Amino acid sequence: MATVARVTTITVRSETSFEDAVAAGVARASETLRHVSGAWVKEQKVEASEGKITAWSVTLEVSFVLDD
């Protein structure tokens, strides 16, 4: 039997780190999507103010397996 997956794009912002943004994105996607199997970090950005990073954001491609 073949397995079919789908990919959706989400953007996540964290005031802590890139790692926190990725973890929050996967956790949030898992609340809505069943069978989340992984994520690819497509893009990373930072926000800055007065020379200091104030927020980290990532664009994720989240993969999830479709039900039979």
Coordinates of C-alpha atoms in Angstrom, one line a residue:
M1 CA 0.0 0.0 0.0
A2 CA 1.3 3.5 -0.9
T3 CA 1.5 6.3 1.6
V4 CA 0.4 9.8 0.5
A5 CA 1.5 12.9 2.2
R6 CA 0.6 16.6 1.8
V7 CA 2.6 19.7 2.6
T8 CA 1.3 23.0 4.0
T9 CA 3.2 26.2 4.6
I10 CA 3.0 28.0 8.0
T11 CA 4.9 31.0 9.4
V12 CA 5.8 31.2 13.1
R13 CA 7.2 34.0 15.2
S14 CA 9.0 33.6 18.5
E15 CA 10.6 36.1 20.9
T16 CA 13.0 33.4 22.1
S17 CA 14.8 31.6 19.2
F18 CA 14.6 29.9 15.9
E19 CA 14.4 26.6 17.7
D20 CA 11.4 27.8 19.7
A21 CA 9.7 29.0 16.6
V22 CA 10.1 25.6 14.9
A23 CA 9.0 23.7 18.0
A24 CA 5.9 26.0 18.4
G25 CA 5.0 25.6 14.7
V26 CA 5.2 21.8 14.7
A27 CA 3.2 21.6 17.9
R28 CA 0.5 24.0 16.6
A29 CA 0.3 22.2 13.3
S30 CA -0.2 18.9 15.2
E31 CA -3.2 20.4 17.0
T32 CA -5.0 20.8 13.6
L33 CA -3.4 18.3 11.3
R34 CA -3.3 14.5 11.9
H35 CA -0.2 12.5 11.3
V36 CA 2.4 15.3 11.1
S37 CA 5.5 13.5 10.0
G38 CA 8.1 16.3 9.7
A39 CA 8.8 19.9 8.7
W40 CA 11.3 21.7 6.5
V41 CA 12.6 25.1 7.5
K42 CA 12.2 27.0 4.2
E43 CA 13.1 30.5 5.5
Q44 CA 14.5 32.2 8.6
K45 CA 14.2 35.9 9.5
V46 CA 14.9 38.1 12.5
E47 CA 13.4 41.3 13.7
A48 CA 15.7 43.9 15.2
S49 CA 15.5 47.1 17.1
E50 CA 18.4 49.3 18.1
G51 CA 20.9 46.7 17.0
K52 CA 19.4 43.8 19.1
I53 CA 17.3 40.9 17.8
T54 CA 13.8 41.2 19.2
A55 CA 12.1 38.2 17.4
W56 CA 12.9 35.2 15.3
S57 CA 10.5 33.8 12.6
V58 CA 10.5 30.8 10.4
T59 CA 8.5 29.7 7.4
L60 CA 7.9 25.9 7.7
E61 CA 6.8 23.4 5.1
V62 CA 4.9 20.9 7.3
S63 CA 4.3 17.4 6.0
F64 CA 1.4 15.2 7.1
V65 CA 0.2 11.8 6.0
L66 CA -3.3 11.6 4.6
D67 CA -5.8 9.1 6.1
D68 CA -6.5 5.9 4.1

